[in-house]
Short mmCIF file of C-alpha atoms in Angstrom, two decimals:
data_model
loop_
_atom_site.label_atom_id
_atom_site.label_comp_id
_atom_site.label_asym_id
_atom_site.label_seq_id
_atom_site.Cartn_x
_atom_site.Cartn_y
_atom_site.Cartn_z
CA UNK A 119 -142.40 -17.06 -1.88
CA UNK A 120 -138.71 -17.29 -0.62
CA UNK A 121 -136.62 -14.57 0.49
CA UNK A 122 -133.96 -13.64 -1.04
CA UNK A 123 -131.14 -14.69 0.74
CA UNK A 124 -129.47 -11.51 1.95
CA UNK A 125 -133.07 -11.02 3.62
CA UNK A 126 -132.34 -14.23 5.29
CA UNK A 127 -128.44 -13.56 6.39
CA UNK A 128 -130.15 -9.86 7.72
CA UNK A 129 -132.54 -11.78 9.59
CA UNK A 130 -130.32 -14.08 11.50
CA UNK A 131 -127.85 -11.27 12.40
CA UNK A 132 -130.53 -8.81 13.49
CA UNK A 133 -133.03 -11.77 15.31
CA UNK A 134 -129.29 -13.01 16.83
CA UNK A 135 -128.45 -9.29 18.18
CA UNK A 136 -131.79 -8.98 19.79
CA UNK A 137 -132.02 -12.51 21.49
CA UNK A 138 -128.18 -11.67 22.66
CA UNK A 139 -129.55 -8.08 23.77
CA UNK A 140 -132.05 -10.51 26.01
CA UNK A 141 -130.30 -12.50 27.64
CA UNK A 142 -127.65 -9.68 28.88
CA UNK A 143 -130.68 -8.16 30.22
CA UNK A 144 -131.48 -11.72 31.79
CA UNK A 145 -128.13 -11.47 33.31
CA UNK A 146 -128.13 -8.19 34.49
CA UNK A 147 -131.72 -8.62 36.37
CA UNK A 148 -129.87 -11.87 37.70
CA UNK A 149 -132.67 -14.16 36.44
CA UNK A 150 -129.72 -16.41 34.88
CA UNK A 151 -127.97 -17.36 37.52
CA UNK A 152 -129.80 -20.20 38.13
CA UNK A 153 -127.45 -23.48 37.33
CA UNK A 154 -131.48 -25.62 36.43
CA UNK A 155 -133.32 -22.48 35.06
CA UNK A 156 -130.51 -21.70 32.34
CA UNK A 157 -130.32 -25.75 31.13
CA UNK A 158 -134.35 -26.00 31.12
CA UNK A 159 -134.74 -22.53 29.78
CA UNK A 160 -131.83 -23.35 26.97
CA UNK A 161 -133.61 -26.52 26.43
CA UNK A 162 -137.04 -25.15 25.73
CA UNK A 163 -135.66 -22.33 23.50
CA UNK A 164 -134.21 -25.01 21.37
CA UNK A 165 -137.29 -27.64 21.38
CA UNK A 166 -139.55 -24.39 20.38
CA UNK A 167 -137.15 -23.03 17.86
CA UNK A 168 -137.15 -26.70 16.00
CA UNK A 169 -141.03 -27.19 15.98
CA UNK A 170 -141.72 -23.33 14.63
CA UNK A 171 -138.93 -23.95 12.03
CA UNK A 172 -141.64 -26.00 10.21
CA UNK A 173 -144.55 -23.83 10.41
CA UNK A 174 -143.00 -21.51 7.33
CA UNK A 175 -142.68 -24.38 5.55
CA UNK A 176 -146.18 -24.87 5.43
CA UNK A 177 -147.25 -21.51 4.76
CA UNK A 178 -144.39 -20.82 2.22
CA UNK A 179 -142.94 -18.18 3.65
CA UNK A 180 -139.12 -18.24 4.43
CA UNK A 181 -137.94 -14.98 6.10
CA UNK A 182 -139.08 -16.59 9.56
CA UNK A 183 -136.65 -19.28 9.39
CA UNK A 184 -133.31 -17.67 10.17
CA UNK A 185 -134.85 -16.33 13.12
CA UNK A 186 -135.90 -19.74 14.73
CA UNK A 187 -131.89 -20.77 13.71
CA UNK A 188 -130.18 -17.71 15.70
CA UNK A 189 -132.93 -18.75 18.66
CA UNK A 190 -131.74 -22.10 18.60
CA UNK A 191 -128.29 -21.61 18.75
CA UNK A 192 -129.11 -18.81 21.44
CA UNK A 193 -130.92 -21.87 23.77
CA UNK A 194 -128.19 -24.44 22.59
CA UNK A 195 -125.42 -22.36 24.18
CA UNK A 196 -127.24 -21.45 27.56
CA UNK A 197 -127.87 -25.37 27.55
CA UNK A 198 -124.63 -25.83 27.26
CA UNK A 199 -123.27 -23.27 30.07
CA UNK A 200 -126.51 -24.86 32.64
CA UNK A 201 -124.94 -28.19 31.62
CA UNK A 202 -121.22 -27.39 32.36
CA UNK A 203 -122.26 -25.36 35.11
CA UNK A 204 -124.38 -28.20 36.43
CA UNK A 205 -122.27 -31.45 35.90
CA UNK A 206 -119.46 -30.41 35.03
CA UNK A 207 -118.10 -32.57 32.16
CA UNK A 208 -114.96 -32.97 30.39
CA UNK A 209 -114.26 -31.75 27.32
CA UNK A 210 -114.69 -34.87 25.30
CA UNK A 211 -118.23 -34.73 26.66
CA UNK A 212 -119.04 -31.39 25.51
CA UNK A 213 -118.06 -32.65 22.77
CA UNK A 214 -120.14 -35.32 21.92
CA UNK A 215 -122.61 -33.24 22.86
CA UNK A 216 -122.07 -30.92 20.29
CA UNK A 217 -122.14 -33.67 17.66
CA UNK A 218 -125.24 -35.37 18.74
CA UNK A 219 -127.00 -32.24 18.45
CA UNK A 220 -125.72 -30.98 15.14
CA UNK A 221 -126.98 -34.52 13.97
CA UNK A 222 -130.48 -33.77 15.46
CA UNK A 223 -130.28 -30.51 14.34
CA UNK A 224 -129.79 -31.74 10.54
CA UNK A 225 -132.43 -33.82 10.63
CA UNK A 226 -135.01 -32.00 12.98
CA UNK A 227 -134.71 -28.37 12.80
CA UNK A 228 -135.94 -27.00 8.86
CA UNK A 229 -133.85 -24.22 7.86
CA UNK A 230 -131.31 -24.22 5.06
CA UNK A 231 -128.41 -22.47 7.12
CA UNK A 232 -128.45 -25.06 9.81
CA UNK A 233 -128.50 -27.61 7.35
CA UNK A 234 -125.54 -25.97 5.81
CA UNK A 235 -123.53 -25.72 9.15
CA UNK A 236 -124.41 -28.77 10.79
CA UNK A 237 -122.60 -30.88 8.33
CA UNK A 238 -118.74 -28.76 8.64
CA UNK A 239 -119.52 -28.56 12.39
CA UNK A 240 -119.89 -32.46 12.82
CA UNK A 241 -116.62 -33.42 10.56
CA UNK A 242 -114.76 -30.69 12.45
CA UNK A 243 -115.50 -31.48 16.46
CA UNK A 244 -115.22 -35.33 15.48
CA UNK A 245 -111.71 -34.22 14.10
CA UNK A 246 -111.11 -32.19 17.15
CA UNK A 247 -112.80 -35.41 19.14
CA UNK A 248 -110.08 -37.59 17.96
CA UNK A 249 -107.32 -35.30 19.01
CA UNK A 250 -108.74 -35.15 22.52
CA UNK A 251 -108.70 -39.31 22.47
CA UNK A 252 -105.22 -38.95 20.41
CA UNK A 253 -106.25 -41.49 18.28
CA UNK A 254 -105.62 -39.24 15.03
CA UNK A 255 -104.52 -42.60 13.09
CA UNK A 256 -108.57 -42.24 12.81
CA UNK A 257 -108.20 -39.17 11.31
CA UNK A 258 -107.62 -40.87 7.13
CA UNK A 259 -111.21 -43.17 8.02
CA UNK A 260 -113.33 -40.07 9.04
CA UNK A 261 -111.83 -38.29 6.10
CA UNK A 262 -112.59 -41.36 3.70
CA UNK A 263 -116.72 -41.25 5.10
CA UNK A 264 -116.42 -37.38 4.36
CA UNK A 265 -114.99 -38.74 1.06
CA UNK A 266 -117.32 -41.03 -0.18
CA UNK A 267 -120.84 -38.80 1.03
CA UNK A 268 -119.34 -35.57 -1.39
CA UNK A 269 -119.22 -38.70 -4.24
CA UNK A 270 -122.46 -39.77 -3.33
CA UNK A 271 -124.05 -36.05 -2.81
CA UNK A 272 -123.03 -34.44 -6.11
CA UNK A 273 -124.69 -36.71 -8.20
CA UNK A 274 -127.52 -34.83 -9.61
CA UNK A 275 -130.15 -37.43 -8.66
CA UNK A 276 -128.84 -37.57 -5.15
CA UNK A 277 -129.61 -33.68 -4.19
CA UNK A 278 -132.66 -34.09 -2.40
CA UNK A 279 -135.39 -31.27 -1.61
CA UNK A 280 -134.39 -29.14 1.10
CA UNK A 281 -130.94 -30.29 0.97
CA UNK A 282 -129.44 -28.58 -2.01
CA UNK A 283 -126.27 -27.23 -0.14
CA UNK A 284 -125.72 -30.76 1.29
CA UNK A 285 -122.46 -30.89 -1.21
CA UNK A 286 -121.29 -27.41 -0.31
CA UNK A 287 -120.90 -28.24 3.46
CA UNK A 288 -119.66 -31.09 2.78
CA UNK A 289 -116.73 -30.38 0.26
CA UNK A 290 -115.94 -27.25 3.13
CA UNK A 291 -115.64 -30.24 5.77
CA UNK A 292 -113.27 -32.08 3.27
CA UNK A 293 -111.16 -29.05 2.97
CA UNK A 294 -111.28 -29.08 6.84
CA UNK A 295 -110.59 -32.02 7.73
CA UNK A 296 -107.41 -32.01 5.06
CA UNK A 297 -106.36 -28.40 7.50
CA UNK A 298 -105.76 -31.25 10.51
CA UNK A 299 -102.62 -31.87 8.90
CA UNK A 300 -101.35 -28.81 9.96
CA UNK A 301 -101.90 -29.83 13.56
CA UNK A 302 -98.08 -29.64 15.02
CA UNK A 303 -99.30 -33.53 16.33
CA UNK A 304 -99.76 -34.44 12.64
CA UNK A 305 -96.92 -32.91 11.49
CA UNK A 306 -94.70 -35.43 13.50
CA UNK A 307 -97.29 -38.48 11.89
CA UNK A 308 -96.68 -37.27 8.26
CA UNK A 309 -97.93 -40.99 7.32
CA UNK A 310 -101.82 -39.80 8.44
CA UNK A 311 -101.25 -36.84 6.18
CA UNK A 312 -99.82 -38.55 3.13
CA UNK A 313 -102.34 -41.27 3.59
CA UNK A 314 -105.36 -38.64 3.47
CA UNK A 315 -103.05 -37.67 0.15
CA UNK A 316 -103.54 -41.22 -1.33
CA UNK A 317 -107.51 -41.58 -0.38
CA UNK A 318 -108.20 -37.89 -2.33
CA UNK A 319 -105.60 -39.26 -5.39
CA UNK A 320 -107.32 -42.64 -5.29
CA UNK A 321 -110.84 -40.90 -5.68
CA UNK A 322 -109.64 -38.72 -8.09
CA UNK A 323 -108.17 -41.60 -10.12
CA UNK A 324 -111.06 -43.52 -9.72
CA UNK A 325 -113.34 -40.26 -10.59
CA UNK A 326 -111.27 -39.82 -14.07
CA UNK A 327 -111.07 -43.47 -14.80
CA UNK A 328 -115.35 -43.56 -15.21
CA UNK A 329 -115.82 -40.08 -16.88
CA UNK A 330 -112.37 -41.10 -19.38
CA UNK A 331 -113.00 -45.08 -19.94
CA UNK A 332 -115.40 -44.60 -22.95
CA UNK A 333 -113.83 -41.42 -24.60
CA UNK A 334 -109.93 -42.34 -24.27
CA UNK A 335 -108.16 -45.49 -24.22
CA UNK A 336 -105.94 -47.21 -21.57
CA UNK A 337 -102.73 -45.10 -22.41
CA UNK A 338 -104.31 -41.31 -22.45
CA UNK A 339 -105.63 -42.33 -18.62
CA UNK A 340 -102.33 -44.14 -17.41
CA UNK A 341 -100.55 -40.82 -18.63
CA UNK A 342 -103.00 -38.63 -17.34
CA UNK A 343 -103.01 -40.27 -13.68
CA UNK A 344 -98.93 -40.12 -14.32
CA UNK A 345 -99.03 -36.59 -14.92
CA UNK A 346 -101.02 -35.50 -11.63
CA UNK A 347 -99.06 -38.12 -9.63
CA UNK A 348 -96.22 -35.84 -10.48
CA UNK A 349 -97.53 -32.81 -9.54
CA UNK A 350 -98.63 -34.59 -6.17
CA UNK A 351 -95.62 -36.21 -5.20
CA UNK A 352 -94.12 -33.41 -3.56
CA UNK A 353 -97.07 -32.21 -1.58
CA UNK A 354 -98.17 -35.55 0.09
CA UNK A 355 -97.55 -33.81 3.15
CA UNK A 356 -99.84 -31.55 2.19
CA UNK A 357 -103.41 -33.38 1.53
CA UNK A 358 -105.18 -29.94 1.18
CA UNK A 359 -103.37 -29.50 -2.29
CA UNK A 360 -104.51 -33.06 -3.49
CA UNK A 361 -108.29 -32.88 -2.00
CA UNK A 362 -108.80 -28.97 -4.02
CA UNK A 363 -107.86 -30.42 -7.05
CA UNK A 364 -109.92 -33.33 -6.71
CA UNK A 365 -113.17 -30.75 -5.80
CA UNK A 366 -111.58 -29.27 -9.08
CA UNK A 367 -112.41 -32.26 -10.82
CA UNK A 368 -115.64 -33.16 -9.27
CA UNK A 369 -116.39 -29.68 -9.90
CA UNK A 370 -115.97 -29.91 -14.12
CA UNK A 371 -117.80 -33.31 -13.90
CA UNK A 372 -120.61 -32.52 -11.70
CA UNK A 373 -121.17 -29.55 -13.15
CA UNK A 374 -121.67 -27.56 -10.01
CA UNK A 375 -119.09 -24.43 -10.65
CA UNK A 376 -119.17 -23.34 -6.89
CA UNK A 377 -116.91 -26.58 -6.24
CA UNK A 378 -114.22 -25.44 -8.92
CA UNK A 379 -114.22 -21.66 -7.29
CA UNK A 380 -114.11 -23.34 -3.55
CA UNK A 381 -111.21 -25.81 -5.56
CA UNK A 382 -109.46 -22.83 -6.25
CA UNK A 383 -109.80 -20.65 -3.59
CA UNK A 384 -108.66 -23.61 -1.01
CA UNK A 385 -105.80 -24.41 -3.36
CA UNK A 386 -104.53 -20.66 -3.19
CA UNK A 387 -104.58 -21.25 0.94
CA UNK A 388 -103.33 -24.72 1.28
CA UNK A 389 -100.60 -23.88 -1.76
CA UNK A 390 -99.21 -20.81 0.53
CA UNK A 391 -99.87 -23.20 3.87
CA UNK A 392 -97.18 -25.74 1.64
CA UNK A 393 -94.75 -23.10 0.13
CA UNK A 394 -94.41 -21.40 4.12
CA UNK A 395 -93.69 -24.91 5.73
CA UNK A 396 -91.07 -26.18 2.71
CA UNK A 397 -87.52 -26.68 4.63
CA UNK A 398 -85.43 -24.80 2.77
CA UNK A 399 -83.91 -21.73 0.46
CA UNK A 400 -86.11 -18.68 -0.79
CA UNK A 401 -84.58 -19.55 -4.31
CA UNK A 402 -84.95 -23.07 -4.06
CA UNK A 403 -88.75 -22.50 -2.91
CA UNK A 404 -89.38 -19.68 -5.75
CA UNK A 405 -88.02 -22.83 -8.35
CA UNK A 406 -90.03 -25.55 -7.10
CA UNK A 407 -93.24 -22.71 -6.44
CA UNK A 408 -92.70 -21.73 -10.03
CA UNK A 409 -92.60 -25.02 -12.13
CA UNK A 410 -95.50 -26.39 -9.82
CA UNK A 411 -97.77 -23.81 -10.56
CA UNK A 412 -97.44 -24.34 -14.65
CA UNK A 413 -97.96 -27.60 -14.12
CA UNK A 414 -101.15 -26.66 -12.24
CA UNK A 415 -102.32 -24.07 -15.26
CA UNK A 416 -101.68 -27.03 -17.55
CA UNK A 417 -103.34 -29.58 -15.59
CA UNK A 418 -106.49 -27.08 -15.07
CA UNK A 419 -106.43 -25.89 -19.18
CA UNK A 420 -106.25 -30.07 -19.83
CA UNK A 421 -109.58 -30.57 -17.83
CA UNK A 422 -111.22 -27.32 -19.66
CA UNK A 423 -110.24 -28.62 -22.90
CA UNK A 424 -111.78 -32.54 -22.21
CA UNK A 425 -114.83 -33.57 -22.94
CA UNK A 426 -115.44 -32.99 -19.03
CA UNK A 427 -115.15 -29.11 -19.13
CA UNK A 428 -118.23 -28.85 -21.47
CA UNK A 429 -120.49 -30.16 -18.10
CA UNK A 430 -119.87 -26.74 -16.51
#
């Protein structure tokens, strides 16, 4: 039987406190401060932690598995201090690091949680990756892969066993990767950022266009991509706007109503992000704050009232 999932979060936190409790003891006795013992001992914990993660699986009980997670992550980070410690590598190699094991983590270690995180931690470091290279031009391709797997992921047929919250994580590392264009190095690029603004519009275009070609004709969809191409317009500099509305969307025509309260709750944060960073008067702000966000209730009432909103 599965545990509810507070019983799971409770486990983690309290199985995290008392492997944390452990290893400050470790410390204290001054059995850590061995460069070789903490990277083998870190490695071990993690190898261990992945192999028992598939023992509830066969006896169908789940309250074990958020304890295996928080001792995995426990052994990941003291591999990661015997390794720095050790070699001492640059940051770009820590960070590769990190993403090869979140890959192997996904795929190896069976608990829903890491399966969750691994996903938003990979997108993110590989963003952070390319600002260590700074080769952010990359930054619109990573976000286009990111694109294209929430497509592919919400389909119903596509949600595999096991991997149910695969397009949760994913639209989360969307929003994230869209947050890069608040990176001050972005900010003086705004063609990365209003190219991210084009790939989310393009999706969304191309997302309307199949769920609208059989129950509208060719006018209704030219004035309906019109219509959000002026609300856009003024936030291309702002992807974050474009990439909620298009969870939004995907949201009503997935039928998956987490997506359309993520949609709006990253909307409400990249909307303030946009309104703070606008160049100019309070009143002139309050004006162009004011019509945008009736032409956001409007736009959001239009998708309820399609043949689209009766999917949630």
């Amino acid at each position: 039987m599965k545990s509810p999932w507070y019983i799971e979060l409770l486990s983690f936190f309290g199985s995290l406190l008392a492997g944390g409790f452990f290893l400050l003891c470790l410390v204290v006795l001054g059995l850590l401060n061995n460069k070789q013992l903490d990277l083998f001992l870190g490695f071990f914990v993690m190898i261990s932690a992945s192999v028992l993660s598939f023992i509830p699986r066969r006896t169908k009980k789940q309250s074990y598995g958020s304890v295996f997670f928080s001792f995995l992550y426990q052994g990941f980070f003291l591999f990661l201090f015997g390794l720095y410690d050790i070699f001492k590598p640059e940051d770009t190699s820590i960070l590769w690091i990190i993403l090869i094991f979140q890959l192997t983590f996904f795929f190896l270690f069976s608990n829903p949680i890491q399966r969750f995180l691994s996903p938003i931690l990979f997108f993110v470091f590989s963003g952070v990756l390319l600002y260590e290279y700074k080769i952010l031009f990359l930054i619109p391709i990573l976000t286009s892969a990111c694109l294209f797997l929430v497509y592919h992921y919400t389909y119903p047929k596509n949600r595999k066993e096991n991997f149910e919250n695969l397009p949760y994580s994913l639209s989360i590392s969307l929003l994230c990767l869209a947050g890069f264009s608040f990176v001050p190095e972005l900010k003086q690029s705004p063609q990365i950022a209003e190219f991210q603004s084009f790939v989310f519009f393009f999706a969304g275009g191309v997302l309307l266009y199949k769920e609208l070609k059989i129950k509208t004709n060719s006018l209704t969809f030219g004035s309906v991509i019109l219509f959000f191409g002026l609300i856009f317009f003024p936030t291309l500099e702002t992807p974050g706007i474009i990439v909620s509305f298009f969870l939004l969307l995907i949201g009503f025509v997935r039928g998956i109503p987490f997506l359309s309260y993520l949609a709006w709750f990253s909307l409400g944060l990249f909307y303030f992000a946009f309104y703070y960073d606008l160049d100019t008067t309070l009143l002139e702000k309050s004006k162009l704050m004011l019509g945008s966000s009736l032409l956001f209730f409007c736009a959001y009432f239009c998708l309820r009232l399609s043949p689209m909103g009766k999917k949630r």
